[in-house]
């Protein structure tokens, strides 16, 4: 759903005139609604590692420890919130890049001057650094969570704030509407406790359902799939 559609649905819900435009609208109420939409998007994006805001990034290694600033590694206009743990892999060598390494362990590695095919990483000074330094030209990849909760209409440029009526909202539109509602009531000095409680329940449910979840084994980790003979469930004639 795009930004204008959300604003129009909200105005219809609270009995206000439906605007034909939102971002360029000069009416005080509509200006406030757009800002509340931006506030809700920024705040909701922080609440979880949403699958809709999780993306894959590849980069080409250089033969030094520092692989560059995180802002230079991330493309598509994204602003990095976090790299997902245990997702950095060297696709050229087919090996994982372990980490993050603690400060103490990193300094120990520096003192020992380690070498070998498997690097470990640390993020420091907003740079991704690997030790031992990899070969130049390897292709690496990782998953990351973006701060950008909306995009242009083509889905190719991502943003942290709405800049056009046709900008697409990447997070759940029903939760966004509920979030704008309680924020609107609070700004107007009206009671919003019930609406806020309903909104929080929606957010918790959405977090629980988002992206599906793995089944938990209370007996411990089985270590994933192992080689063996698989016999399908069913009746088998003798």
GROMACS .gro file of C-alpha atoms in nm:
model
  238
    1UNK     CA    1   0.000   0.000   0.000
    2UNK     CA    2   0.136   0.342  -0.084
    3UNK     CA    3   0.155   0.646   0.142
    4UNK     CA    4  -0.145   0.828  -0.004
    5UNK     CA    5  -0.366   0.522   0.030
    6UNK     CA    6  -0.275   0.489   0.399
    7UNK     CA    7  -0.346   0.856   0.466
    8UNK     CA    8  -0.679   0.833   0.282
    9UNK     CA    9  -0.784   0.526   0.477
   10UNK     CA   10  -0.695   0.701   0.800
   11UNK     CA   11  -0.893   1.016   0.718
   12UNK     CA   12  -1.194   0.802   0.627
   13UNK     CA   13  -1.163   0.615   0.957
   14UNK     CA   14  -1.156   0.932   1.171
   15UNK     CA   15  -1.415   1.123   0.969
   16UNK     CA   16  -1.187   1.380   0.807
   17UNK     CA   17  -1.199   1.488   0.440
   18UNK     CA   18  -1.008   1.251   0.215
   19UNK     CA   19  -0.710   1.435   0.062
   20UNK     CA   20  -0.631   1.399  -0.308
   21UNK     CA   21  -0.261   1.444  -0.231
   22UNK     CA   22  -0.066   1.395   0.089
   23UNK     CA   23   0.305   1.479   0.072
   24UNK     CA   24   0.256   1.809  -0.113
   25UNK     CA   25  -0.060   1.900   0.079
   26UNK     CA   26  -0.042   2.230   0.269
   27UNK     CA   27  -0.329   2.157   0.508
   28UNK     CA   28  -0.203   2.137   0.868
   29UNK     CA   29  -0.389   1.814   0.944
   30UNK     CA   30  -0.248   1.635   0.639
   31UNK     CA   31   0.104   1.761   0.708
   32UNK     CA   32   0.071   1.616   1.058
   33UNK     CA   33  -0.061   1.284   0.926
   34UNK     CA   34   0.236   1.245   0.692
   35UNK     CA   35   0.476   1.312   0.979
   36UNK     CA   36   0.290   1.065   1.201
   37UNK     CA   37   0.320   0.807   0.922
   38UNK     CA   38   0.695   0.870   0.911
   39UNK     CA   39   0.722   0.845   1.291
   40UNK     CA   40   0.530   0.519   1.293
   41UNK     CA   41   0.743   0.372   1.013
   42UNK     CA   42   1.070   0.461   1.184
   43UNK     CA   43   0.958   0.333   1.525
   44UNK     CA   44   0.797   0.012   1.397
   45UNK     CA   45   1.105  -0.071   1.190
   46UNK     CA   46   1.305  -0.084   1.516
   47UNK     CA   47   1.073  -0.328   1.687
   48UNK     CA   48   1.197  -0.645   1.515
   49UNK     CA   49   1.422  -0.784   1.246
   50UNK     CA   50   1.134  -0.776   0.997
   51UNK     CA   51   1.165  -1.010   0.700
   52UNK     CA   52   1.034  -0.730   0.476
   53UNK     CA   53   1.332  -0.517   0.579
   54UNK     CA   54   1.590  -0.798   0.551
   55UNK     CA   55   1.801  -0.802   0.237
   56UNK     CA   56   2.106  -0.972   0.089
   57UNK     CA   57   2.423  -0.786   0.001
   58UNK     CA   58   2.728  -0.903  -0.190
   59UNK     CA   59   3.068  -0.737  -0.203
   60UNK     CA   60   3.407  -0.804  -0.360
   61UNK     CA   61   3.697  -0.838  -0.118
   62UNK     CA   62   4.016  -0.636  -0.119
   63UNK     CA   63   4.345  -0.778   0.011
   64UNK     CA   64   4.343  -0.574   0.331
   65UNK     CA   65   4.175  -0.618   0.665
   66UNK     CA   66   3.933  -0.330   0.612
   67UNK     CA   67   3.676  -0.407   0.346
   68UNK     CA   68   3.554  -0.048   0.357
   69UNK     CA   69   3.287   0.156   0.528
   70UNK     CA   70   2.954  -0.018   0.578
   71UNK     CA   71   2.786   0.267   0.393
   72UNK     CA   72   2.993   0.185   0.085
   73UNK     CA   73   2.916  -0.188   0.103
   74UNK     CA   74   2.538  -0.147   0.127
   75UNK     CA   75   2.365  -0.058  -0.201
   76UNK     CA   76   2.012   0.037  -0.307
   77UNK     CA   77   1.991   0.344  -0.087
   78UNK     CA   78   1.960   0.130   0.225
   79UNK     CA   79   2.072   0.249   0.567
   80UNK     CA   80   2.216  -0.041   0.763
   81UNK     CA   81   2.057  -0.128   1.095
   82UNK     CA   82   2.249  -0.452   1.152
   83UNK     CA   83   2.423  -0.738   0.979
   84UNK     CA   84   2.247  -1.063   1.063
   85UNK     CA   85   2.475  -1.285   1.271
   86UNK     CA   86   2.630  -1.592   1.109
   87UNK     CA   87   2.531  -1.494   0.755
   88UNK     CA   88   2.866  -1.371   0.616
   89UNK     CA   89   3.008  -1.626   0.372
   90UNK     CA   90   3.286  -1.620   0.116
   91UNK     CA   91   3.118  -1.761  -0.193
   92UNK     CA   92   3.447  -1.795  -0.378
   93UNK     CA   93   3.617  -2.015  -0.118
   94UNK     CA   94   3.283  -2.165   0.003
   95UNK     CA   95   3.386  -2.087   0.360
   96UNK     CA   96   3.206  -1.897   0.638
   97UNK     CA   97   3.348  -1.576   0.780
   98UNK     CA   98   3.308  -1.621   1.154
   99UNK     CA   99   3.231  -1.348   1.403
  100UNK     CA  100   3.182  -1.101   1.537
  101UNK     CA  101   3.512  -1.130   1.722
  102UNK     CA  102   3.534  -0.967   2.064
  103UNK     CA  103   3.767  -0.671   2.122
  104UNK     CA  104   4.004  -0.882   2.329
  105UNK     CA  105   4.016  -1.167   2.080
  106UNK     CA  106   4.070  -0.925   1.793
  107UNK     CA  107   4.373  -0.771   1.964
  108UNK     CA  108   4.506  -1.118   2.039
  109UNK     CA  109   4.477  -1.206   1.672
  110UNK     CA  110   4.667  -0.889   1.583
  111UNK     CA  111   4.946  -0.980   1.824
  112UNK     CA  112   4.975  -1.335   1.688
  113UNK     CA  113   4.973  -1.228   1.319
  114UNK     CA  114   4.754  -1.518   1.211
  115UNK     CA  115   4.721  -1.643   0.856
  116UNK     CA  116   4.500  -1.899   0.689
  117UNK     CA  117   4.201  -1.947   0.461
  118UNK     CA  118   3.926  -1.872   0.714
  119UNK     CA  119   3.876  -1.510   0.814
  120UNK     CA  120   3.692  -1.375   1.114
  121UNK     CA  121   3.525  -1.036   1.120
  122UNK     CA  122   3.466  -0.741   1.343
  123UNK     CA  123   3.275  -0.417   1.290
  124UNK     CA  124   3.469  -0.118   1.419
  125UNK     CA  125   3.453   0.247   1.325
  126UNK     CA  126   3.160   0.160   1.095
  127UNK     CA  127   3.393  -0.055   0.886
  128UNK     CA  128   3.385  -0.427   0.816
  129UNK     CA  129   3.729  -0.569   0.897
  130UNK     CA  130   3.848  -0.924   0.835
  131UNK     CA  131   4.141  -1.112   0.982
  132UNK     CA  132   4.334  -1.271   0.822
  133UNK     CA  133   4.292  -1.038   0.525
  134UNK     CA  134   4.127  -1.224   0.234
  135UNK     CA  135   4.252  -1.249  -0.120
  136UNK     CA  136   4.141  -0.970  -0.350
  137UNK     CA  137   3.850  -1.040  -0.581
  138UNK     CA  138   3.656  -1.293  -0.372
  139UNK     CA  139   3.278  -1.262  -0.371
  140UNK     CA  140   3.126  -1.246  -0.023
  141UNK     CA  141   2.765  -1.208   0.085
  142UNK     CA  142   2.561  -1.145   0.397
  143UNK     CA  143   2.208  -1.063   0.505
  144UNK     CA  144   2.129  -0.735   0.673
  145UNK     CA  145   1.834  -0.552   0.828
  146UNK     CA  146   1.766  -0.211   0.678
  147UNK     CA  147   1.642   0.102   0.853
  148UNK     CA  148   1.445   0.185   0.537
  149UNK     CA  149   1.079   0.094   0.580
  150UNK     CA  150   0.952   0.241   0.252
  151UNK     CA  151   1.059   0.251  -0.112
  152UNK     CA  152   0.980   0.428  -0.434
  153UNK     CA  153   0.698   0.290  -0.648
  154UNK     CA  154   0.937   0.061  -0.837
  155UNK     CA  155   1.079  -0.098  -0.523
  156UNK     CA  156   1.435  -0.019  -0.631
  157UNK     CA  157   1.518   0.280  -0.408
  158UNK     CA  158   1.465   0.253  -0.034
  159UNK     CA  159   1.401   0.532   0.214
  160UNK     CA  160   1.350   0.608   0.585
  161UNK     CA  161   1.085   0.874   0.517
  162UNK     CA  162   0.803   0.917   0.270
  163UNK     CA  163   0.894   1.158  -0.009
  164UNK     CA  164   0.607   1.097  -0.255
  165UNK     CA  165   0.245   0.988  -0.243
  166UNK     CA  166   0.324   0.677  -0.446
  167UNK     CA  167   0.604   0.561  -0.213
  168UNK     CA  168   0.534   0.205  -0.102
  169UNK     CA  169   0.521   0.110   0.267
  170UNK     CA  170   0.704  -0.220   0.325
  171UNK     CA  171   0.564  -0.294   0.672
  172UNK     CA  172   0.215  -0.421   0.754
  173UNK     CA  173  -0.038  -0.153   0.654
  174UNK     CA  174  -0.297  -0.249   0.917
  175UNK     CA  175  -0.042  -0.205   1.195
  176UNK     CA  176   0.073   0.121   1.039
  177UNK     CA  177  -0.286   0.250   1.041
  178UNK     CA  178  -0.331   0.148   1.404
  179UNK     CA  179  -0.005   0.321   1.490
  180UNK     CA  180  -0.108   0.645   1.321
  181UNK     CA  181  -0.444   0.633   1.502
  182UNK     CA  182  -0.310   0.626   1.858
  183UNK     CA  183  -0.043   0.881   1.775
  184UNK     CA  184  -0.307   1.110   1.625
  185UNK     CA  185  -0.526   1.081   1.935
  186UNK     CA  186  -0.228   1.154   2.160
  187UNK     CA  187  -0.136   1.464   1.960
  188UNK     CA  188  -0.494   1.589   1.986
  189UNK     CA  189  -0.496   1.544   2.363
  190UNK     CA  190  -0.759   1.268   2.347
  191UNK     CA  191  -0.770   0.935   2.525
  192UNK     CA  192  -0.567   0.675   2.338
  193UNK     CA  193  -0.505   0.399   2.594
  194UNK     CA  194  -0.743   0.149   2.432
  195UNK     CA  195  -0.611   0.215   2.082
  196UNK     CA  196  -0.252   0.188   2.202
  197UNK     CA  197  -0.320  -0.144   2.377
  198UNK     CA  198  -0.483  -0.281   2.062
  199UNK     CA  199  -0.187  -0.161   1.855
  200UNK     CA  200   0.067  -0.325   2.086
  201UNK     CA  201  -0.123  -0.653   2.062
  202UNK     CA  202  -0.113  -0.633   1.683
  203UNK     CA  203   0.261  -0.565   1.686
  204UNK     CA  204   0.334  -0.858   1.918
  205UNK     CA  205   0.125  -1.092   1.702
  206UNK     CA  206   0.297  -0.968   1.388
  207UNK     CA  207   0.642  -1.019   1.540
  208UNK     CA  208   0.547  -1.375   1.634
  209UNK     CA  209   0.421  -1.455   1.285
  210UNK     CA  210   0.679  -1.264   1.081
  211UNK     CA  211   0.887  -1.468   0.841
  212UNK     CA  212   0.774  -1.801   0.994
  213UNK     CA  213   0.968  -1.965   1.276
  214UNK     CA  214   1.163  -2.285   1.315
  215UNK     CA  215   1.014  -2.560   1.531
  216UNK     CA  216   1.187  -2.574   1.870
  217UNK     CA  217   1.314  -2.912   1.991
  218UNK     CA  218   1.309  -2.921   2.373
  219UNK     CA  219   1.545  -3.223   2.363
  220UNK     CA  220   1.818  -3.010   2.213
  221UNK     CA  221   1.953  -2.934   1.869
  222UNK     CA  222   1.946  -3.233   1.638
  223UNK     CA  223   2.218  -3.077   1.424
  224UNK     CA  224   1.999  -3.048   1.115
  225UNK     CA  225   1.950  -3.309   0.845
  226UNK     CA  226   2.190  -3.604   0.836
  227UNK     CA  227   2.260  -3.866   0.570
  228UNK     CA  228   2.039  -4.171   0.598
  229UNK     CA  229   1.749  -4.365   0.453
  230UNK     CA  230   1.419  -4.180   0.453
  231UNK     CA  231   1.104  -4.395   0.460
  232UNK     CA  232   0.791  -4.198   0.367
  233UNK     CA  233   0.487  -4.224   0.592
  234UNK     CA  234   0.219  -4.460   0.456
  235UNK     CA  235   0.111  -4.821   0.410
  236UNK     CA  236   0.361  -5.049   0.241
  237UNK     CA  237   0.254  -5.390   0.102
  238UNK     CA  238   0.475  -5.684   0.192
   0.00000   0.00000   0.00000
